[in-house]
Amino acid sequence: MKTTIVNCHALMGENATPAPEPVDIEIDGRVISEIRPHGAREPAGTVIDGRDLLVAAGLINGHHHSHEGFYKGRKDNLPLELWMNYVRPLKPIELTPRDIYLRTMIGAIEAVRSGTTTICDDTNQSPRIRPDHVEQVFQAYEDIGIRANVGITLFDRPFFRAVPFVDEEFPKELLAELDGTRMYSGAELLDFVKGLARERHPSTNRVAYMAAPSAPQRCTEAFLLDVRRMADEFDLPLMIHVQETRMQVVTGQLFYGSTMIEYLDRIGFMKPKTAFIHGIWLNPREIEILARTGVSIQHNPPSNLKVGSGLAPVRALLKAGVNVSMGTDGCGSIEGTDMQNALYLTALLQKLRGDHTEWVGAEEAFYAATMGGARALGREKELGAVEAGRIADVVGYRLDRIPFAPLNNALNQLVYSASRAEVDLVMVDGEVIEQDGKLTRIDEAAIIEEIREAHRRIQPQLAASEADVERISPHYERIYRRCQCMDIAADTYPARFSH
């Protein structure tokens, strides 16, 4: 089956270079077969009129948490360590498989509508894994048509014990209660996800499994190495949260006698096709380690702003040769999966660092959101660019809208001016999943109404769960403030304005 987008403007190749004249893009099955000057020959197959479209590579959202979907808008003005407990209930919230499907759709719909063709979802299933719930996460992405890499959050250390000073700051009775919560063993978790790796490998599935150990401080060393071996055995991409906050740097010093990156390098965890999510609080030696080992940094500026984690040293990373990809994070820490926001913020915020000759601009931001994401997944030859021979994951933006009028520089205007309102065409695997601004594979209005109905039913449970979390909040607050007073390496790149 062939499709041809005719008479379109296009951002071509890995560097998204504007085509000098309108082109016709021919797609054969799931692959771009030819890009030629408009009118060079008769278009083949289904014809899409691209006269008013700017066609570009689809954005790759390298980090999202679908399990936070129902928490959208519930909290503000809390740093990460004080916020994150609210979206990881102390006791399970009772959800049906359909609730999980709808919860996943909250992020999936906005992702597609903001020009995203690939999303990486680190979905938390603790304290118990229900296979019927996991299946509904995969099914939602199958139904909407997006490319998705789904990781089941893996950790074998109780979540509340992933910070220092717990035994000193928590009451003994509360500690005994929390420690009494049954967790899956590392062996049980690995047995389950190895089944997903066999059934849903990224090489043969549009909606596939990826390895997702939560963070070093939430995993024993043995478990981290077991997950690393599994990812190597199955040739899987891997994502893990590393050094998002200053407190995590302090935690590394206290837990491992070094920063977490130095620890992960020491145990042989760091390899290509591995993304360190956030990577904000870094020093030059750690950046050298990242460059040497081929690990990507996964940059999430909307979330990092919302929870006050800070500004990653993107220019220093790029200068050292570290691959930088991009994402949004979950709907709890930031209110959506709009990759246009991440693109915009990346290009703007990095101008707060250094001399203007080293600012990060539109070209590098767009590269991170496309080719950077593809490279982080080990798919830099298949995804991330409008180029013959690559998979047809492309987006068409309306040029007859005010962000592109007048049109001086298509890439600059896409990054700094366009929004998801200009996204008019989305293709994944050569299939149109949004056209004329409408999702083609699902009834969006019906699903949104169902999401609203489910939330009305679930909301009392959310409120009760948040009230339960208040029992541990004062103890976390003391730990957080205690860590803020501890020194870290003096040459750590400043990630926040000083108080």
GROMACS .gro file of C-alpha atoms in nm:
model
  499
    1MET     CA    1   0.000   0.000   0.000
    2LYS     CA    2   0.139   0.338  -0.103
    3THR     CA    3   0.066   0.690   0.016
    4THR     CA    4   0.206   1.012  -0.128
    5ILE     CA    5   0.207   1.349   0.048
    6VAL     CA    6   0.219   1.591  -0.244
    7ASN     CA    7   0.336   1.952  -0.274
    8CYS     CA    8   0.449   1.989   0.088
    9HIS     CA    9   0.724   2.185   0.254
   10ALA     CA   10   0.956   1.955   0.449
   11LEU     CA   11   1.234   1.951   0.708
   12MET     CA   12   1.471   1.696   0.558
   13GLY     CA   13   1.731   1.459   0.697
   14GLU     CA   14   1.884   1.424   1.041
   15ASN     CA   15   1.945   1.799   1.071
   16ALA     CA   16   1.590   1.894   0.962
   17THR     CA   17   1.710   2.109   0.673
   18PRO     CA   18   1.424   2.291   0.495
   19ALA     CA   19   1.372   2.161   0.141
   20PRO     CA   20   1.432   2.454  -0.101
   21GLU     CA   21   1.115   2.378  -0.298
   22PRO     CA   22   0.793   2.180  -0.234
   23VAL     CA   23   0.837   1.803  -0.249
   24ASP     CA   24   0.633   1.486  -0.286
   25ILE     CA   25   0.697   1.224  -0.015
   26GLU     CA   26   0.614   0.871  -0.125
   27ILE     CA   27   0.554   0.608   0.143
   28ASP     CA   28   0.550   0.238   0.060
   29GLY     CA   29   0.395   0.044   0.346
   30ARG     CA   30   0.568   0.169   0.659
   31VAL     CA   31   0.879   0.317   0.492
   32ILE     CA   32   0.952   0.644   0.312
   33SER     CA   33   1.046   0.514  -0.033
   34GLU     CA   34   1.123   0.840  -0.215
   35ILE     CA   35   1.132   1.217  -0.169
   36ARG     CA   36   1.128   1.404  -0.500
   37PRO     CA   37   1.054   1.753  -0.634
   38HIS     CA   38   0.682   1.818  -0.652
   39GLY     CA   39   0.531   1.708  -0.982
   40ALA     CA   40   0.835   1.507  -1.096
   41ARG     CA   41   0.592   1.222  -1.166
   42GLU     CA   42   0.240   1.110  -1.091
   43PRO     CA   43   0.181   1.036  -0.721
   44ALA     CA   44   0.129   0.672  -0.623
   45GLY     CA   45  -0.145   0.526  -0.406
   46THR     CA   46  -0.350   0.738  -0.166
   47VAL     CA   47  -0.277   1.107  -0.218
   48ILE     CA   48  -0.261   1.356   0.070
   49ASP     CA   49  -0.266   1.721  -0.031
   50GLY     CA   50   0.031   1.880   0.144
   51ARG     CA   51   0.001   2.223  -0.015
   52ASP     CA   52  -0.030   2.399   0.321
   53LEU     CA   53   0.172   2.152   0.530
   54LEU     CA   54   0.520   2.153   0.678
   55VAL     CA   55   0.618   1.785   0.708
   56ALA     CA   56   0.873   1.699   0.976
   57ALA     CA   57   0.990   1.399   1.172
   58GLY     CA   58   0.755   1.300   1.450
   59LEU     CA   59   0.861   1.400   1.800
   60ILE     CA   60   0.990   1.128   2.032
   61ASN     CA   61   0.873   1.161   2.392
   62GLY     CA   62   1.140   0.969   2.578
   63HIS     CA   63   0.975   0.978   2.919
   64HIS     CA   64   0.618   0.964   3.052
   65HIS     CA   65   0.434   0.801   3.344
   66SER     CA   66   0.084   0.695   3.239
   67HIS     CA   67   0.000   0.587   3.594
   68GLU     CA   68  -0.018   0.956   3.691
   69GLY     CA   69  -0.299   1.035   3.448
   70PHE     CA   70  -0.579   1.083   3.700
   71TYR     CA   71  -0.358   1.311   3.915
   72LYS     CA   72  -0.341   1.590   3.658
   73GLY     CA   73  -0.365   1.932   3.823
   74ARG     CA   74  -0.387   1.809   4.182
   75LYS     CA   75  -0.065   1.953   4.328
   76ASP     CA   76   0.152   2.262   4.290
   77ASN     CA   77   0.457   2.423   4.451
   78LEU     CA   78   0.611   2.103   4.586
   79PRO     CA   79   0.967   1.984   4.510
   80LEU     CA   80   1.002   1.637   4.366
   81GLU     CA   81   1.077   1.450   4.689
   82LEU     CA   82   0.772   1.601   4.862
   83TRP     CA   83   0.539   1.563   4.563
   84MET     CA   84   0.619   1.216   4.431
   85ASN     CA   85   0.466   1.022   4.720
   86TYR     CA   86   0.121   1.148   4.630
   87VAL     CA   87   0.119   0.958   4.300
   88ARG     CA   88   0.250   0.636   4.457
   89PRO     CA   89  -0.022   0.545   4.708
   90LEU     CA   90   0.068   0.374   5.033
   91LYS     CA   91  -0.227   0.141   4.966
   92PRO     CA   92  -0.352   0.038   4.621
   93ILE     CA   93  -0.630   0.241   4.461
   94GLU     CA   94  -0.884  -0.003   4.323
   95LEU     CA   95  -0.901   0.045   3.947
   96THR     CA   96  -1.062  -0.169   3.680
   97PRO     CA   97  -0.877  -0.275   3.365
   98ARG     CA   98  -1.088  -0.021   3.174
   99ASP     CA   99  -0.974   0.251   3.415
  100ILE     CA  100  -0.614   0.164   3.325
  101TYR     CA  101  -0.696   0.187   2.954
  102LEU     CA  102  -0.858   0.528   2.999
  103ARG     CA  103  -0.576   0.651   3.223
  104THR     CA  104  -0.326   0.559   2.954
  105MET     CA  105  -0.533   0.737   2.689
  106ILE     CA  106  -0.507   1.066   2.885
  107GLY     CA  107  -0.142   1.097   2.791
  108ALA     CA  108  -0.166   0.915   2.458
  109ILE     CA  109  -0.425   1.152   2.309
  110GLU     CA  110  -0.230   1.465   2.400
  111ALA     CA  111   0.092   1.306   2.278
  112VAL     CA  112  -0.045   1.245   1.929
  113ARG     CA  113  -0.212   1.584   1.919
  114SER     CA  114   0.120   1.753   1.996
  115GLY     CA  115   0.303   1.583   1.710
  116THR     CA  116   0.446   1.287   1.900
  117THR     CA  117   0.491   0.962   1.710
  118THR     CA  118   0.684   0.767   1.978
  119ILE     CA  119   0.626   0.770   2.354
  120CYS     CA  120   0.820   0.588   2.628
  121ASP     CA  121   0.593   0.505   2.921
  122ASP     CA  122   0.741   0.407   3.258
  123THR     CA  123   0.421   0.281   3.420
  124ASN     CA  124   0.417   0.195   3.788
  125GLN     CA  125   0.226  -0.122   3.878
  126SER     CA  126   0.327  -0.155   4.243
  127PRO     CA  127   0.251  -0.276   4.502
  128ARG     CA  128   0.107  -0.557   4.288
  129ILE     CA  129   0.130  -0.638   3.921
  130ARG     CA  130  -0.193  -0.728   3.749
  131PRO     CA  131  -0.134  -0.869   3.401
  132ASP     CA  132  -0.483  -0.757   3.291
  133HIS     CA  133  -0.391  -0.399   3.388
  134VAL     CA  134  -0.059  -0.413   3.205
  135GLU     CA  135  -0.233  -0.546   2.895
  136GLN     CA  136  -0.465  -0.244   2.892
  137VAL     CA  137  -0.167  -0.007   2.884
  138PHE     CA  138  -0.042  -0.181   2.571
  139GLN     CA  139  -0.393  -0.194   2.425
  140ALA     CA  140  -0.449   0.180   2.457
  141TYR     CA  141  -0.134   0.253   2.259
  142GLU     CA  142  -0.226  -0.013   2.004
  143ASP     CA  143  -0.567   0.144   1.954
  144ILE     CA  144  -0.460   0.507   1.912
  145GLY     CA  145  -0.181   0.406   1.672
  146ILE     CA  146   0.122   0.570   1.834
  147ARG     CA  147   0.458   0.395   1.863
  148ALA     CA  148   0.515   0.316   2.230
  149ASN     CA  149   0.786   0.161   2.445
  150VAL     CA  150   0.629   0.052   2.772
  151GLY     CA  151   0.839  -0.016   3.079
  152ILE     CA  152   0.700  -0.161   3.401
  153THR     CA  153   0.865   0.032   3.685
  154LEU     CA  154   1.111  -0.206   3.850
  155PHE     CA  155   1.244  -0.168   4.205
  156ASP     CA  156   1.314  -0.410   4.488
  157ARG     CA  157   1.372  -0.160   4.768
  158PRO     CA  158   1.068  -0.003   4.940
  159PHE     CA  159   0.996   0.331   4.780
  160PHE     CA  160   1.005   0.524   5.108
  161ARG     CA  161   1.351   0.381   5.184
  162ALA     CA  162   1.505   0.540   4.874
  163VAL     CA  163   1.599   0.849   5.075
  164PRO     CA  164   1.852   0.881   5.360
  165PHE     CA  165   1.781   0.923   5.732
  166VAL     CA  166   1.454   0.727   5.725
  167ASP     CA  167   1.536   0.531   6.039
  168GLU     CA  168   1.618   0.854   6.220
  169GLU     CA  169   1.325   1.064   6.105
  170PHE     CA  170   1.031   0.821   6.082
  171PRO     CA  171   0.845   0.700   6.395
  172LYS     CA  172   0.917   0.334   6.467
  173GLU     CA  173   0.550   0.236   6.448
  174LEU     CA  174   0.511   0.394   6.103
  175LEU     CA  175   0.832   0.231   5.982
  176ALA     CA  176   0.707  -0.109   6.098
  177GLU     CA  177   0.379  -0.056   5.913
  178LEU     CA  178   0.547   0.053   5.589
  179ASP     CA  179   0.809  -0.220   5.605
  180GLY     CA  180   0.531  -0.474   5.645
  181THR     CA  181   0.388  -0.402   5.300
  182ARG     CA  182   0.456  -0.700   5.076
  183MET     CA  183   0.670  -0.633   4.770
  184TYR     CA  184   0.735  -0.851   4.472
  185SER     CA  185   1.079  -1.008   4.479
  186GLY     CA  186   1.328  -0.913   4.213
  187ALA     CA  187   1.297  -1.263   4.068
  188GLU     CA  188   0.918  -1.233   4.037
  189LEU     CA  189   0.945  -0.895   3.865
  190LEU     CA  190   1.207  -1.015   3.620
  191ASP     CA  191   1.010  -1.328   3.538
  192PHE     CA  192   0.707  -1.116   3.448
  193VAL     CA  193   0.891  -0.859   3.234
  194LYS     CA  194   1.098  -1.120   3.053
  195GLY     CA  195   0.768  -1.255   2.927
  196LEU     CA  196   0.687  -0.907   2.792
  197ALA     CA  197   1.032  -0.885   2.631
  198ARG     CA  198   0.971  -1.211   2.446
  199GLU     CA  199   0.617  -1.125   2.336
  200ARG     CA  200   0.660  -0.754   2.264
  201HIS     CA  201   1.010  -0.684   2.145
  202PRO     CA  202   1.071  -0.339   1.987
  203SER     CA  203   1.220  -0.497   1.674
  204THR     CA  204   0.888  -0.658   1.580
  205ASN     CA  205   0.619  -0.459   1.764
  206ARG     CA  206   0.504  -0.099   1.729
  207VAL     CA  207   0.391  -0.114   2.093
  208ALA     CA  208   0.678  -0.283   2.272
  209TYR     CA  209   0.849  -0.347   2.605
  210MET     CA  210   1.155  -0.161   2.733
  211ALA     CA  211   1.348  -0.210   3.057
  212ALA     CA  212   1.269   0.047   3.328
  213PRO     CA  213   1.448   0.011   3.661
  214SER     CA  214   1.312   0.304   3.861
  215ALA     CA  215   1.631   0.458   4.002
  216PRO     CA  216   1.956   0.338   4.162
  217GLN     CA  217   1.842   0.431   4.512
  218ARG     CA  218   1.526   0.219   4.470
  219CYS     CA  219   1.711  -0.093   4.361
  220THR     CA  220   1.966  -0.318   4.526
  221GLU     CA  221   2.291  -0.353   4.335
  222ALA     CA  222   2.217  -0.716   4.257
  223PHE     CA  223   1.877  -0.629   4.113
  224LEU     CA  224   2.017  -0.343   3.904
  225LEU     CA  225   2.269  -0.581   3.751
  226ASP     CA  226   1.999  -0.843   3.690
  227VAL     CA  227   1.794  -0.584   3.498
  228ARG     CA  228   2.105  -0.478   3.307
  229ARG     CA  229   2.170  -0.840   3.207
  230MET     CA  230   1.810  -0.881   3.097
  231ALA     CA  231   1.826  -0.568   2.880
  232ASP     CA  232   2.150  -0.693   2.724
  233GLU     CA  233   2.016  -1.045   2.671
  234PHE     CA  234   1.705  -0.921   2.489
  235ASP     CA  235   1.873  -0.618   2.328
  236LEU     CA  236   1.628  -0.375   2.489
  237PRO     CA  237   1.645   0.000   2.541
  238LEU     CA  238   1.662   0.092   2.910
  239MET     CA  239   1.555   0.402   3.102
  240ILE     CA  240   1.630   0.492   3.465
  241HIS     CA  241   1.592   0.809   3.674
  242VAL     CA  242   1.932   0.949   3.772
  243GLN     CA  243   2.029   1.272   3.954
  244GLU     CA  244   1.713   1.468   3.895
  245THR     CA  245   1.760   1.670   4.213
  246ARG     CA  246   2.031   1.798   4.444
  247MET     CA  247   1.893   1.568   4.713
  248GLN     CA  248   1.962   1.268   4.488
  249VAL     CA  249   2.327   1.371   4.461
  250VAL     CA  250   2.342   1.381   4.841
  251THR     CA  251   2.164   1.044   4.856
  252GLY     CA  252   2.427   0.893   4.628
  253GLN     CA  253   2.707   1.023   4.849
  254LEU     CA  254   2.543   0.875   5.157
  255PHE     CA  255   2.439   0.542   5.000
  256TYR     CA  256   2.739   0.469   4.777
  257GLY     CA  257   3.019   0.703   4.886
  258SER     CA  258   3.000   0.865   4.543
  259THR     CA  259   2.748   1.019   4.309
  260MET     CA  260   2.499   0.782   4.149
  261ILE     CA  261   2.659   0.815   3.805
  262GLU     CA  262   2.999   0.722   3.948
  263TYR     CA  263   2.837   0.428   4.125
  264LEU     CA  264   2.656   0.306   3.811
  265ASP     CA  265   2.979   0.332   3.612
  266ARG     CA  266   3.167   0.143   3.883
  267ILE     CA  267   2.927  -0.154   3.873
  268GLY     CA  268   2.925  -0.173   3.491
  269PHE     CA  269   2.565  -0.058   3.442
  270MET     CA  270   2.626   0.218   3.187
  271LYS     CA  271   2.597   0.123   2.818
  272PRO     CA  272   2.449   0.258   2.492
  273LYS     CA  273   2.070   0.231   2.440
  274THR     CA  274   2.046   0.350   2.802
  275ALA     CA  275   1.878   0.678   2.895
  276PHE     CA  276   1.939   0.851   3.227
  277ILE     CA  277   1.615   1.037   3.284
  278HIS     CA  278   1.667   1.402   3.385
  279GLY     CA  279   2.043   1.415   3.460
  280ILE     CA  280   2.022   1.771   3.594
  281TRP     CA  281   2.272   1.790   3.879
  282LEU     CA  282   2.596   1.689   3.706
  283ASN     CA  283   2.964   1.772   3.734
  284PRO     CA  284   3.224   1.763   3.453
  285ARG     CA  285   3.362   1.423   3.557
  286GLU     CA  286   3.018   1.267   3.536
  287ILE     CA  287   2.963   1.416   3.192
  288GLU     CA  288   3.291   1.256   3.082
  289ILE     CA  289   3.160   0.921   3.209
  290LEU     CA  290   2.836   0.964   3.014
  291ALA     CA  291   3.028   1.045   2.696
  292ARG     CA  292   3.262   0.748   2.743
  293THR     CA  293   2.985   0.495   2.807
  294GLY     CA  294   2.739   0.614   2.541
  295VAL     CA  295   2.455   0.680   2.786
  296SER     CA  296   2.196   0.940   2.682
  297ILE     CA  297   2.053   1.212   2.904
  298GLN     CA  298   1.677   1.235   2.878
  299HIS     CA  299   1.578   1.602   2.922
  300ASN     CA  300   1.232   1.687   3.060
  301PRO     CA  301   1.214   2.067   3.101
  302PRO     CA  302   0.838   2.103   3.175
  303SER     CA  303   0.851   1.862   3.468
  304ASN     CA  304   1.187   1.989   3.591
  305LEU     CA  305   1.040   2.339   3.613
  306LYS     CA  306   0.714   2.236   3.778
  307VAL     CA  307   0.880   2.051   4.068
  308GLY     CA  308   1.174   2.292   4.088
  309SER     CA  309   1.441   2.034   4.008
  310GLY     CA  310   1.638   2.276   3.795
  311LEU     CA  311   1.800   2.323   3.457
  312ALA     CA  312   2.017   2.051   3.303
  313PRO     CA  313   2.357   2.157   3.159
  314VAL     CA  314   2.259   2.074   2.802
  315ARG     CA  315   2.539   2.268   2.630
  316ALA     CA  316   2.804   2.101   2.844
  317LEU     CA  317   2.653   1.762   2.760
  318LEU     CA  318   2.644   1.832   2.387
  319LYS     CA  319   3.000   1.969   2.385
  320ALA     CA  320   3.121   1.648   2.547
  321GLY     CA  321   2.943   1.438   2.285
  322VAL     CA  322   2.663   1.310   2.510
  323ASN     CA  323   2.339   1.232   2.329
  324VAL     CA  324   2.046   1.436   2.463
  325SER     CA  325   1.688   1.324   2.407
  326MET     CA  326   1.367   1.484   2.527
  327GLY     CA  327   1.042   1.408   2.709
  328THR     CA  328   0.763   1.552   2.921
  329ASP     CA  329   0.739   1.325   3.229
  330GLY     CA  330   0.404   1.226   3.380
  331CYS     CA  331   0.070   1.405   3.410
  332GLY     CA  332   0.116   1.446   3.785
  333SER     CA  333   0.440   1.641   3.788
  334ILE     CA  334   0.346   1.835   3.475
  335GLU     CA  335  -0.004   1.857   3.342
  336GLY     CA  336   0.037   1.685   3.008
  337THR     CA  337   0.242   1.514   2.739
  338ASP     CA  338   0.266   1.815   2.506
  339MET     CA  339   0.604   1.776   2.337
  340GLN     CA  340   0.569   2.114   2.169
  341ASN     CA  341   0.606   2.262   2.518
  342ALA     CA  342   0.919   2.057   2.584
  343LEU     CA  343   1.065   2.168   2.252
  344TYR     CA  344   0.989   2.534   2.318
  345LEU     CA  345   1.123   2.530   2.673
  346THR     CA  346   1.444   2.349   2.581
  347ALA     CA  347   1.539   2.612   2.326
  348LEU     CA  348   1.443   2.904   2.552
  349LEU     CA  349   1.564   2.800   2.897
  350GLN     CA  350   1.916   2.707   2.790
  351LYS     CA  351   1.970   3.074   2.702
  352LEU     CA  352   1.993   3.134   3.076
  353ARG     CA  353   2.334   2.964   3.070
  354GLY     CA  354   2.658   3.113   2.947
  355ASP     CA  355   2.756   3.341   2.661
  356HIS     CA  356   2.518   3.374   2.365
  357THR     CA  357   2.771   3.197   2.141
  358GLU     CA  358   2.701   2.877   2.333
  359TRP     CA  359   2.324   2.899   2.371
  360VAL     CA  360   2.111   2.603   2.265
  361GLY     CA  361   1.877   2.701   1.983
  362ALA     CA  362   1.591   2.566   1.775
  363GLU     CA  363   1.802   2.329   1.564
  364GLU     CA  364   1.959   2.150   1.860
  365ALA     CA  365   1.632   2.137   2.051
  366PHE     CA  366   1.450   1.982   1.753
  367TYR     CA  367   1.737   1.737   1.699
  368ALA     CA  368   1.708   1.625   2.063
  369ALA     CA  369   1.332   1.575   2.023
  370THR     CA  370   1.377   1.363   1.708
  371MET     CA  371   1.718   1.214   1.635
  372GLY     CA  372   1.826   1.234   1.999
  373GLY     CA  373   1.523   1.030   2.099
  374ALA     CA  374   1.585   0.778   1.821
  375ARG     CA  375   1.949   0.737   1.925
  376ALA     CA  376   1.855   0.686   2.291
  377LEU     CA  377   1.638   0.392   2.180
  378GLY     CA  378   1.906   0.250   1.949
  379ARG     CA  379   1.694   0.333   1.641
  380GLU     CA  380   1.884   0.624   1.490
  381LYS     CA  381   1.886   0.457   1.144
  382GLU     CA  382   1.508   0.402   1.142
  383LEU     CA  383   1.341   0.692   1.322
  384GLY     CA  384   1.394   1.063   1.381
  385ALA     CA  385   1.418   1.208   1.028
  386VAL     CA  386   1.227   1.262   0.703
  387GLU     CA  387   1.453   1.063   0.475
  388ALA     CA  388   1.414   0.785   0.219
  389GLY     CA  389   1.459   0.443   0.379
  390ARG     CA  390   1.336   0.546   0.724
  391ILE     CA  391   1.010   0.445   0.889
  392ALA     CA  392   0.733   0.691   0.803
  393ASP     CA  393   0.674   0.845   1.146
  394VAL     CA  394   0.600   1.201   1.032
  395VAL     CA  395   0.395   1.504   1.130
  396GLY     CA  396   0.236   1.774   0.916
  397TYR     CA  397   0.194   2.126   1.058
  398ARG     CA  398  -0.050   2.379   0.907
  399LEU     CA  399   0.142   2.657   0.737
  400ASP     CA  400  -0.173   2.864   0.682
  401ARG     CA  401  -0.194   2.945   1.054
  402ILE     CA  402  -0.053   3.252   1.224
  403PRO     CA  403   0.259   3.086   1.380
  404PHE     CA  404   0.392   3.035   1.026
  405ALA     CA  405   0.269   3.361   0.872
  406PRO     CA  406   0.488   3.510   0.738
  407LEU     CA  407   0.718   3.214   0.682
  408ASN     CA  408   1.082   3.313   0.726
  409ASN     CA  409   1.240   3.013   0.895
  410ALA     CA  410   1.025   2.701   0.920
  411LEU     CA  411   1.231   2.531   1.192
  412ASN     CA  412   1.261   2.838   1.414
  413GLN     CA  413   0.888   2.904   1.385
  414LEU     CA  414   0.804   2.540   1.453
  415VAL     CA  415   1.004   2.550   1.778
  416TYR     CA  416   0.930   2.901   1.904
  417SER     CA  417   0.584   2.979   1.768
  418ALA     CA  418   0.387   2.668   1.674
  419SER     CA  419   0.171   2.475   1.920
  420ARG     CA  420  -0.024   2.152   1.905
  421ALA     CA  421  -0.305   2.351   1.737
  422GLU     CA  422  -0.100   2.351   1.415
  423VAL     CA  423  -0.059   1.970   1.413
  424ASP     CA  424  -0.285   1.854   1.130
  425LEU     CA  425  -0.139   1.523   1.011
  426VAL     CA  426   0.031   1.245   1.209
  427MET     CA  427   0.158   0.922   1.051
  428VAL     CA  428   0.309   0.630   1.241
  429ASP     CA  429   0.446   0.326   1.060
  430GLY     CA  430   0.310   0.480   0.741
  431GLU     CA  431  -0.047   0.487   0.875
  432VAL     CA  432  -0.241   0.810   0.921
  433ILE     CA  433  -0.349   0.832   1.287
  434GLU     CA  434  -0.449   1.200   1.279
  435GLN     CA  435  -0.572   1.390   0.974
  436ASP     CA  436  -0.736   1.730   0.940
  437GLY     CA  437  -0.686   1.767   1.313
  438LYS     CA  438  -0.892   1.455   1.398
  439LEU     CA  439  -0.773   1.125   1.544
  440THR     CA  440  -0.859   0.853   1.293
  441ARG     CA  441  -0.852   0.533   1.500
  442ILE     CA  442  -1.047   0.625   1.814
  443ASP     CA  443  -1.358   0.822   1.908
  444GLU     CA  444  -1.181   1.096   2.102
  445ALA     CA  445  -1.495   1.267   2.234
  446ALA     CA  446  -1.639   0.941   2.365
  447ILE     CA  447  -1.314   0.846   2.535
  448ILE     CA  448  -1.278   1.187   2.699
  449GLU     CA  449  -1.631   1.161   2.836
  450GLU     CA  450  -1.552   0.813   2.969
  451ILE     CA  451  -1.234   0.948   3.131
  452ARG     CA  452  -1.440   1.217   3.304
  453GLU     CA  453  -1.693   0.962   3.430
  454ALA     CA  454  -1.417   0.733   3.559
  455HIS     CA  455  -1.250   1.023   3.737
  456ARG     CA  456  -1.574   1.119   3.913
  457ARG     CA  457  -1.591   0.765   4.049
  458ILE     CA  458  -1.219   0.741   4.137
  459GLN     CA  459  -1.172   1.091   4.278
  460PRO     CA  460  -1.276   1.004   4.638
  461GLN     CA  461  -1.010   0.730   4.640
  462LEU     CA  462  -0.749   0.977   4.516
  463ALA     CA  463  -0.840   1.223   4.791
  464ALA     CA  464  -0.831   0.952   5.058
  465SER     CA  465  -0.495   0.827   4.931
  466GLU     CA  466  -0.348   1.177   4.940
  467ALA     CA  467  -0.473   1.221   5.295
  468ASP     CA  468  -0.301   0.894   5.387
  469VAL     CA  469   0.026   1.019   5.239
  470GLU     CA  470   0.006   1.322   5.471
  471ARG     CA  471   0.115   1.086   5.751
  472ILE     CA  472   0.463   1.059   5.600
  473SER     CA  473   0.492   1.411   5.457
  474PRO     CA  474   0.638   1.583   5.768
  475HIS     CA  475   0.910   1.317   5.793
  476TYR     CA  476   1.000   1.358   5.425
  477GLU     CA  477   1.006   1.734   5.471
  478ARG     CA  478   1.265   1.703   5.749
  479ILE     CA  479   1.477   1.467   5.542
  480TYR     CA  480   1.451   1.698   5.241
  481ARG     CA  481   1.565   2.003   5.440
  482ARG     CA  482   1.842   1.807   5.608
  483CYS     CA  483   1.980   1.701   5.268
  484GLN     CA  484   1.962   2.059   5.137
  485CYS     CA  485   2.219   2.158   5.398
  486MET     CA  486   2.474   1.898   5.291
  487ASP     CA  487   2.759   1.981   5.055
  488ILE     CA  488   2.798   1.841   4.704
  489ALA     CA  489   3.091   1.876   4.461
  490ALA     CA  490   3.176   2.243   4.413
  491ASP     CA  491   3.204   2.205   4.035
  492THR     CA  492   2.851   2.068   3.995
  493TYR     CA  493   2.677   2.272   3.727
  494PRO     CA  494   2.433   2.510   3.898
  495ALA     CA  495   2.082   2.390   3.822
  496ARG     CA  496   1.884   2.650   4.016
  497PHE     CA  497   1.915   3.013   4.112
  498SER     CA  498   2.060   3.038   4.463
  499HIS     CA  499   1.831   3.141   4.745
   0.00000   0.00000   0.00000
